[in-house]
N, CA, C and O atoms as a Maestro MAE file, in Angstrom:
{
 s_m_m2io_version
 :::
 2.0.0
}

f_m_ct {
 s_m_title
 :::
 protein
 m_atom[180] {
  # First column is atom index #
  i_m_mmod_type
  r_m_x_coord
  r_m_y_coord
  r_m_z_coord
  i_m_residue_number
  s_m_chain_name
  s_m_pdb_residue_name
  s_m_pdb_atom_name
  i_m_atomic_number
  :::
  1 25 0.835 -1.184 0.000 1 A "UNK " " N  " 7
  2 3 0.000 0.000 0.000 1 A "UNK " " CA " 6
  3 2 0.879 1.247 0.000 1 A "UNK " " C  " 6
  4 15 2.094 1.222 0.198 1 A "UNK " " O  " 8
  5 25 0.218 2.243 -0.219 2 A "UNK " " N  " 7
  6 3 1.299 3.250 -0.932 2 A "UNK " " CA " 6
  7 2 1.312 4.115 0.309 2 A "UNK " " C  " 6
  8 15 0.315 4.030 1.027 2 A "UNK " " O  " 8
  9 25 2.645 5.239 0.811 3 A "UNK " " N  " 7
  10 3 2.839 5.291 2.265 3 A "UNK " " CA " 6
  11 2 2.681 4.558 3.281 3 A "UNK " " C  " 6
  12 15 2.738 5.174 4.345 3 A "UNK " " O  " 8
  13 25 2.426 2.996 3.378 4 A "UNK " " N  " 7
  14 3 2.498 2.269 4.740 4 A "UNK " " CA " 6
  15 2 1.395 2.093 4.950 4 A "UNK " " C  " 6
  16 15 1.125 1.161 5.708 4 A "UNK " " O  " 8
  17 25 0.341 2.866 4.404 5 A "UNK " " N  " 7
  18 3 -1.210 3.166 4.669 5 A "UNK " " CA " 6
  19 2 -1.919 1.692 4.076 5 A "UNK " " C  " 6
  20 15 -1.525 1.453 2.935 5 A "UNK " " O  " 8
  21 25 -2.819 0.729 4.586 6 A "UNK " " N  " 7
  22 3 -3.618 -0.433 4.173 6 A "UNK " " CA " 6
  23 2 -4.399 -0.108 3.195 6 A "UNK " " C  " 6
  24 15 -4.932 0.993 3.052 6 A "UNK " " O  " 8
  25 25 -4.514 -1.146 2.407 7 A "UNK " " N  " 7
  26 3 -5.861 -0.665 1.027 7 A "UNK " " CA " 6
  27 2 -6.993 -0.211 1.560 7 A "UNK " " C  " 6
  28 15 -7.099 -0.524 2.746 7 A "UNK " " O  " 8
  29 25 -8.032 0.515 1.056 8 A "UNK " " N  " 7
  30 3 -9.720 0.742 1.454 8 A "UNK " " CA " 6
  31 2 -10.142 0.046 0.858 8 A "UNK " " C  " 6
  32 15 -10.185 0.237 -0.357 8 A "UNK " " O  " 8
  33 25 -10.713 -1.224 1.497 9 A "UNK " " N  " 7
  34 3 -11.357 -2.049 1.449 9 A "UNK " " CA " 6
  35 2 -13.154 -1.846 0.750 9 A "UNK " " C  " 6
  36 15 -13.625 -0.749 0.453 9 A "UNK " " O  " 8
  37 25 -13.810 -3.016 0.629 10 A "UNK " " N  " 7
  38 3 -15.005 -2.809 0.142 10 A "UNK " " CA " 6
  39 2 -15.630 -2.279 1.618 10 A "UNK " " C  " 6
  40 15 -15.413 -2.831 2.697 10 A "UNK " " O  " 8
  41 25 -16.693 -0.735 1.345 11 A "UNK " " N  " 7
  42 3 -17.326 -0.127 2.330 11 A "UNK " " CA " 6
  43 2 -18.811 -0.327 1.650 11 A "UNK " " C  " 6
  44 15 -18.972 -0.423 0.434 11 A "UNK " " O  " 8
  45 25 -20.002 -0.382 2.739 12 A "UNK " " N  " 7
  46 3 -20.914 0.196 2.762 12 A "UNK " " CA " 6
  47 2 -21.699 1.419 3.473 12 A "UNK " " C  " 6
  48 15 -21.777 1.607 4.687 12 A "UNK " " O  " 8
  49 25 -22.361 2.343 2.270 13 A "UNK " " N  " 7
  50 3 -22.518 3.054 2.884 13 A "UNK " " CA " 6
  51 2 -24.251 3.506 2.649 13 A "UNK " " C  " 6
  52 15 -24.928 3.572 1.623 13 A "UNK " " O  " 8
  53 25 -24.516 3.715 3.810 14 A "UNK " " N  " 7
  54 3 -26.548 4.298 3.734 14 A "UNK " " CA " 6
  55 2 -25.896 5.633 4.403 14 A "UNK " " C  " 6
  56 15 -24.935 5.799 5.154 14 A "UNK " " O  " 8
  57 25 -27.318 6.958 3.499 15 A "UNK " " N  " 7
  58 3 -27.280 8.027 3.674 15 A "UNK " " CA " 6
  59 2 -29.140 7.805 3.448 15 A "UNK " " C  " 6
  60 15 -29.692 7.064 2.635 15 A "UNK " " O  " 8
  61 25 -29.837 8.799 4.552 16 A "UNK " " N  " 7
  62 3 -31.051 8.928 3.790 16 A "UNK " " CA " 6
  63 2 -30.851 10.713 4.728 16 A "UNK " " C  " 6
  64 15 -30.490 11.243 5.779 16 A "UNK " " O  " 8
  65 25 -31.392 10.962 3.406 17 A "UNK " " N  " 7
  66 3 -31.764 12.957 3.644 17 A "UNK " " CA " 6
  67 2 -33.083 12.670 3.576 17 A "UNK " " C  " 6
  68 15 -33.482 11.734 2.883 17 A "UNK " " O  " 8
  69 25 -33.823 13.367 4.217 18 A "UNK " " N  " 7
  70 3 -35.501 13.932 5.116 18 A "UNK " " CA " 6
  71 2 -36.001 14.217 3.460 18 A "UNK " " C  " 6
  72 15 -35.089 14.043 2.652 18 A "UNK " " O  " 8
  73 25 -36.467 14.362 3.255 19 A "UNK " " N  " 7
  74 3 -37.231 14.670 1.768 19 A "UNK " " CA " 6
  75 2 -37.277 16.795 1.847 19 A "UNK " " C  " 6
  76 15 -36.936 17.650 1.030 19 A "UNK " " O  " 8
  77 25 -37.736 16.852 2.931 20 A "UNK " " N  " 7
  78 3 -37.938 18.541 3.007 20 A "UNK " " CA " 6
  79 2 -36.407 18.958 2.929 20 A "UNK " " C  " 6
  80 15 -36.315 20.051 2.372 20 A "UNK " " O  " 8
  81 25 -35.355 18.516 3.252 21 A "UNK " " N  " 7
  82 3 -34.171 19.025 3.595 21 A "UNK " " CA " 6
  83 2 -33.669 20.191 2.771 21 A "UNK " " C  " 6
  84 15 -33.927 20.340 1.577 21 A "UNK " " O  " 8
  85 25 -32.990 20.937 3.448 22 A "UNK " " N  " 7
  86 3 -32.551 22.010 2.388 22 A "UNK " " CA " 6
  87 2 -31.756 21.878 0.983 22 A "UNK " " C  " 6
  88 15 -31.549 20.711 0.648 22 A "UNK " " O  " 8
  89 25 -31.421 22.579 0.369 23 A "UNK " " N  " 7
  90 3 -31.072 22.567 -1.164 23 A "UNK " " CA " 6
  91 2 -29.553 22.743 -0.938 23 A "UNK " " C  " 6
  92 15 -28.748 22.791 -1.868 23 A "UNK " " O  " 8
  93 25 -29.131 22.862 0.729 24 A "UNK " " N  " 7
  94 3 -27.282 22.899 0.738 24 A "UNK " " CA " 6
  95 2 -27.493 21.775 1.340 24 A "UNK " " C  " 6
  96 15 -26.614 20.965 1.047 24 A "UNK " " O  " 8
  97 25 -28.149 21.429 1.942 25 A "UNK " " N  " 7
  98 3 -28.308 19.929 2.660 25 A "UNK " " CA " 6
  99 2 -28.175 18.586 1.401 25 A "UNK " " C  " 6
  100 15 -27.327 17.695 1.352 25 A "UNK " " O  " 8
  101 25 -29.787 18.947 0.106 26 A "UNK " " N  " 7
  102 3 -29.778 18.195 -0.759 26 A "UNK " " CA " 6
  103 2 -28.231 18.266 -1.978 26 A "UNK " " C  " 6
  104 15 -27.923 17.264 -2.623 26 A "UNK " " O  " 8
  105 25 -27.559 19.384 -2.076 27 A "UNK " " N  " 7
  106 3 -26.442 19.623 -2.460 27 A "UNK " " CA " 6
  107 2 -24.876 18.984 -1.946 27 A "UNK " " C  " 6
  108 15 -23.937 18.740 -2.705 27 A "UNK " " O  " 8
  109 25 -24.891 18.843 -0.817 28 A "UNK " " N  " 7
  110 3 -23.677 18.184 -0.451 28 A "UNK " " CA " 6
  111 2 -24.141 16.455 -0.270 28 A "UNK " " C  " 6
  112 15 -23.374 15.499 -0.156 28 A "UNK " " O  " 8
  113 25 -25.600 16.446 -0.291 29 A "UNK " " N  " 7
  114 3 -25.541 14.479 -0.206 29 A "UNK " " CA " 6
  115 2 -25.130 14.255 -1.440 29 A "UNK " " C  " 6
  116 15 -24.166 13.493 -1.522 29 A "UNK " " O  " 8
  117 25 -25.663 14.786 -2.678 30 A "UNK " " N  " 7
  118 3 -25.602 14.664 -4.083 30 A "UNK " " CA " 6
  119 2 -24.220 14.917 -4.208 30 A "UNK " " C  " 6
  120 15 -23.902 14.271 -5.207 30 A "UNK " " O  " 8
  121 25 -23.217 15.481 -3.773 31 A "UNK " " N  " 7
  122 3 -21.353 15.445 -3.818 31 A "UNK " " CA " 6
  123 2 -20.693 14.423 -3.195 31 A "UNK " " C  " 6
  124 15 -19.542 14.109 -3.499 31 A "UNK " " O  " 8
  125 25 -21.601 13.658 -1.997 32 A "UNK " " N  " 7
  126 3 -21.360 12.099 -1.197 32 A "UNK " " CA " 6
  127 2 -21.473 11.448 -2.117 32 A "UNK " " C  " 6
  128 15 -20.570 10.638 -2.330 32 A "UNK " " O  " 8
  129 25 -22.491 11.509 -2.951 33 A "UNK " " N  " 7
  130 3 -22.948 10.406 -3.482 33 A "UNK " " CA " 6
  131 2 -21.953 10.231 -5.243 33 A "UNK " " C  " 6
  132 15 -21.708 9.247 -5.941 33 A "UNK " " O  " 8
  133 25 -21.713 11.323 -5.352 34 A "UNK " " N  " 7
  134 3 -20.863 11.020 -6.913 34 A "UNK " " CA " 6
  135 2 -19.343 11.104 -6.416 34 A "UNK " " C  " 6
  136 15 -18.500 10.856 -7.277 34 A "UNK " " O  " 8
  137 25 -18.915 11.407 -5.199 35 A "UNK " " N  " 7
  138 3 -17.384 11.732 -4.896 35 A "UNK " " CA " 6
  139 2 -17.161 9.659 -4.354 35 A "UNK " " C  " 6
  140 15 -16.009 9.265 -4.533 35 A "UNK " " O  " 8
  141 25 -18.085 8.650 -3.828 36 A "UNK " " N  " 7
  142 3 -18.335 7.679 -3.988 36 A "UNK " " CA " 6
  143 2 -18.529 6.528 -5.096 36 A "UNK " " C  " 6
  144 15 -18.239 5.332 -5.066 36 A "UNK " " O  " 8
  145 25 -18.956 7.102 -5.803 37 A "UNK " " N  " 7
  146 3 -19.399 6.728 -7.161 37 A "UNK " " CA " 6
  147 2 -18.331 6.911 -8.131 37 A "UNK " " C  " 6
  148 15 -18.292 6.254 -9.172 37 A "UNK " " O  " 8
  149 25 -17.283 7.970 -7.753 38 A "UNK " " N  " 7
  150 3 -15.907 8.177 -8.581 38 A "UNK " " CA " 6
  151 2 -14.888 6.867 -7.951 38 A "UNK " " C  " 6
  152 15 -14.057 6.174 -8.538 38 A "UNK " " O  " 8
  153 25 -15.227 6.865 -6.869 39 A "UNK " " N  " 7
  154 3 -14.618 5.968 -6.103 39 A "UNK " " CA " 6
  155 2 -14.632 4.661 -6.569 39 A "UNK " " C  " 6
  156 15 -13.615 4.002 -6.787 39 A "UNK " " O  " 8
  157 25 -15.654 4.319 -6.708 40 A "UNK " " N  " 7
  158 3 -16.236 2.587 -6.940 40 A "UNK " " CA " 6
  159 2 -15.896 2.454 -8.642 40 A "UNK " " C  " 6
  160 15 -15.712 1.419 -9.283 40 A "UNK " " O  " 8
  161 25 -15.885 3.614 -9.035 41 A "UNK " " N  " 7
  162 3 -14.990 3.351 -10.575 41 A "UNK " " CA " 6
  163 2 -14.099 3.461 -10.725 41 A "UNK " " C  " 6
  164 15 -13.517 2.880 -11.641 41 A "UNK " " O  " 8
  165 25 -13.561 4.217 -9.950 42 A "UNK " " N  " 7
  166 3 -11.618 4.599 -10.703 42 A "UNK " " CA " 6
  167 2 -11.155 4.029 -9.349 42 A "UNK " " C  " 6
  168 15 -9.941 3.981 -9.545 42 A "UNK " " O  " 8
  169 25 -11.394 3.464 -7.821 43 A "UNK " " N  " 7
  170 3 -10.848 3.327 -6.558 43 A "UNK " " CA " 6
  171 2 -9.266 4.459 -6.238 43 A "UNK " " C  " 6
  172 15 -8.107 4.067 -6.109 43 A "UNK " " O  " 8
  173 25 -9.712 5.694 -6.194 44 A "UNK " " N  " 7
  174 3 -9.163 7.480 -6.220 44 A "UNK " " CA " 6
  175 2 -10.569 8.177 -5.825 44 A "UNK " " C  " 6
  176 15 -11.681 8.323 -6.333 44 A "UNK " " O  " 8
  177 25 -10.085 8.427 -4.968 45 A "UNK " " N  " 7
  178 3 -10.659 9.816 -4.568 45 A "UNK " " CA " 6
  179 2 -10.283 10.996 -4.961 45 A "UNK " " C  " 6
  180 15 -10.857 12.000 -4.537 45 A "UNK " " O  " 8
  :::
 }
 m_bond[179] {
  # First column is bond index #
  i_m_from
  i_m_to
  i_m_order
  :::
  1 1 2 1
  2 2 3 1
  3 3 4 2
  4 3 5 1
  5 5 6 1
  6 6 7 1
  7 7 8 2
  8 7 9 1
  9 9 10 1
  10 10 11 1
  11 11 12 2
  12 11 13 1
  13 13 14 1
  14 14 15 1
  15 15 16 2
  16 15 17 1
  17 17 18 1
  18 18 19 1
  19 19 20 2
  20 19 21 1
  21 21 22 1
  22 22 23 1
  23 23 24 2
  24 23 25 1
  25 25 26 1
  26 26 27 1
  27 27 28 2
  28 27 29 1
  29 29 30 1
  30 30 31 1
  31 31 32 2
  32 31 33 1
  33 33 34 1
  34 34 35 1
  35 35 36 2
  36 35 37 1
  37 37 38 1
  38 38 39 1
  39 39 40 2
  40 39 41 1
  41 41 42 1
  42 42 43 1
  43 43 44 2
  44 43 45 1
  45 45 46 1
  46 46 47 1
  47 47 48 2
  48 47 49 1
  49 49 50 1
  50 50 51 1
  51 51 52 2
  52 51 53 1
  53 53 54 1
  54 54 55 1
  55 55 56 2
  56 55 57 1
  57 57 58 1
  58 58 59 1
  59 59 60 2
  60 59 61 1
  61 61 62 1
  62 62 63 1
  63 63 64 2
  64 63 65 1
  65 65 66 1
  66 66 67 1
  67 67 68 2
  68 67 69 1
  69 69 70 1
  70 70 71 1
  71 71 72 2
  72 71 73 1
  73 73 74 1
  74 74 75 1
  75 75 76 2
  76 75 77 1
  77 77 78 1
  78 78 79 1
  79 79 80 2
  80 79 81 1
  81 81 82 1
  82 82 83 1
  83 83 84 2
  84 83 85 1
  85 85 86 1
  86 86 87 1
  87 87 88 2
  88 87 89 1
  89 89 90 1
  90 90 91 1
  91 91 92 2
  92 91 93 1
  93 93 94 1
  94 94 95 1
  95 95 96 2
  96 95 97 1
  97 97 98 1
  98 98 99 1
  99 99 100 2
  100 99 101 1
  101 101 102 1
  102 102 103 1
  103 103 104 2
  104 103 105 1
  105 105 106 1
  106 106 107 1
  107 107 108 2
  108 107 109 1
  109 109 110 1
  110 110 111 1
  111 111 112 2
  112 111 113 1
  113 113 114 1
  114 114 115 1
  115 115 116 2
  116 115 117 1
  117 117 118 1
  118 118 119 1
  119 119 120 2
  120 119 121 1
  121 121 122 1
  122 122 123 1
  123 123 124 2
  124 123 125 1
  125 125 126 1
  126 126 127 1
  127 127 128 2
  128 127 129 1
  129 129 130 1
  130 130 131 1
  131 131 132 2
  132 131 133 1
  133 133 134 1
  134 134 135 1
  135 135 136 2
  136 135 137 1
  137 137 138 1
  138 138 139 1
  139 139 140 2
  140 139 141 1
  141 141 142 1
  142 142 143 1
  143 143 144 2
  144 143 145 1
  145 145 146 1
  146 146 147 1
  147 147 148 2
  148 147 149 1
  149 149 150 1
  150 150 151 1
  151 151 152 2
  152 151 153 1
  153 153 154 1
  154 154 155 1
  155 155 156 2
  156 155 157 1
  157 157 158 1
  158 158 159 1
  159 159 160 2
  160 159 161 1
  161 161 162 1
  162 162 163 1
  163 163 164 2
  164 163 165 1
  165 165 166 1
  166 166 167 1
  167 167 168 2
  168 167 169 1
  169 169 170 1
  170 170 171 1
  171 171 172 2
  172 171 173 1
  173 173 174 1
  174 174 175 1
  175 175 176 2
  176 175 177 1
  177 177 178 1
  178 178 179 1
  179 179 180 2
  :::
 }
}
C-alpha cells in the first residue's frame, strides 16, 4: 500500500436525507454520493 497506509477495502454506505431538507443539505448528499461513485470506478478519490 502506498505510504504504509492499508488498502480501502469494500465499504458500505446508507445516507437517507428527510425529503424537506434544504437545497445545501440536498447539495452536499448529491457530492457524497458522486465523490463515492468516482470511487467505486476509478478506486481514487
Amino acid at each position: 500500500a502506498k505510504d504504509g497506509m492499508p488498502e480501502i477495502g469494500t465499504y458500505n454506505l446508507a445516507m437517507v436525507v428527510a425529503p424537506d431538507a434544504s437545497a445545501p443539505v440536498k447539495a452536499v448528499a448529491d457530492h457524497i454520493r458522486a465523490t463515492f461513485e468516482l470511487f467505486r470506478e476509478t478506486g481514487k478519490f
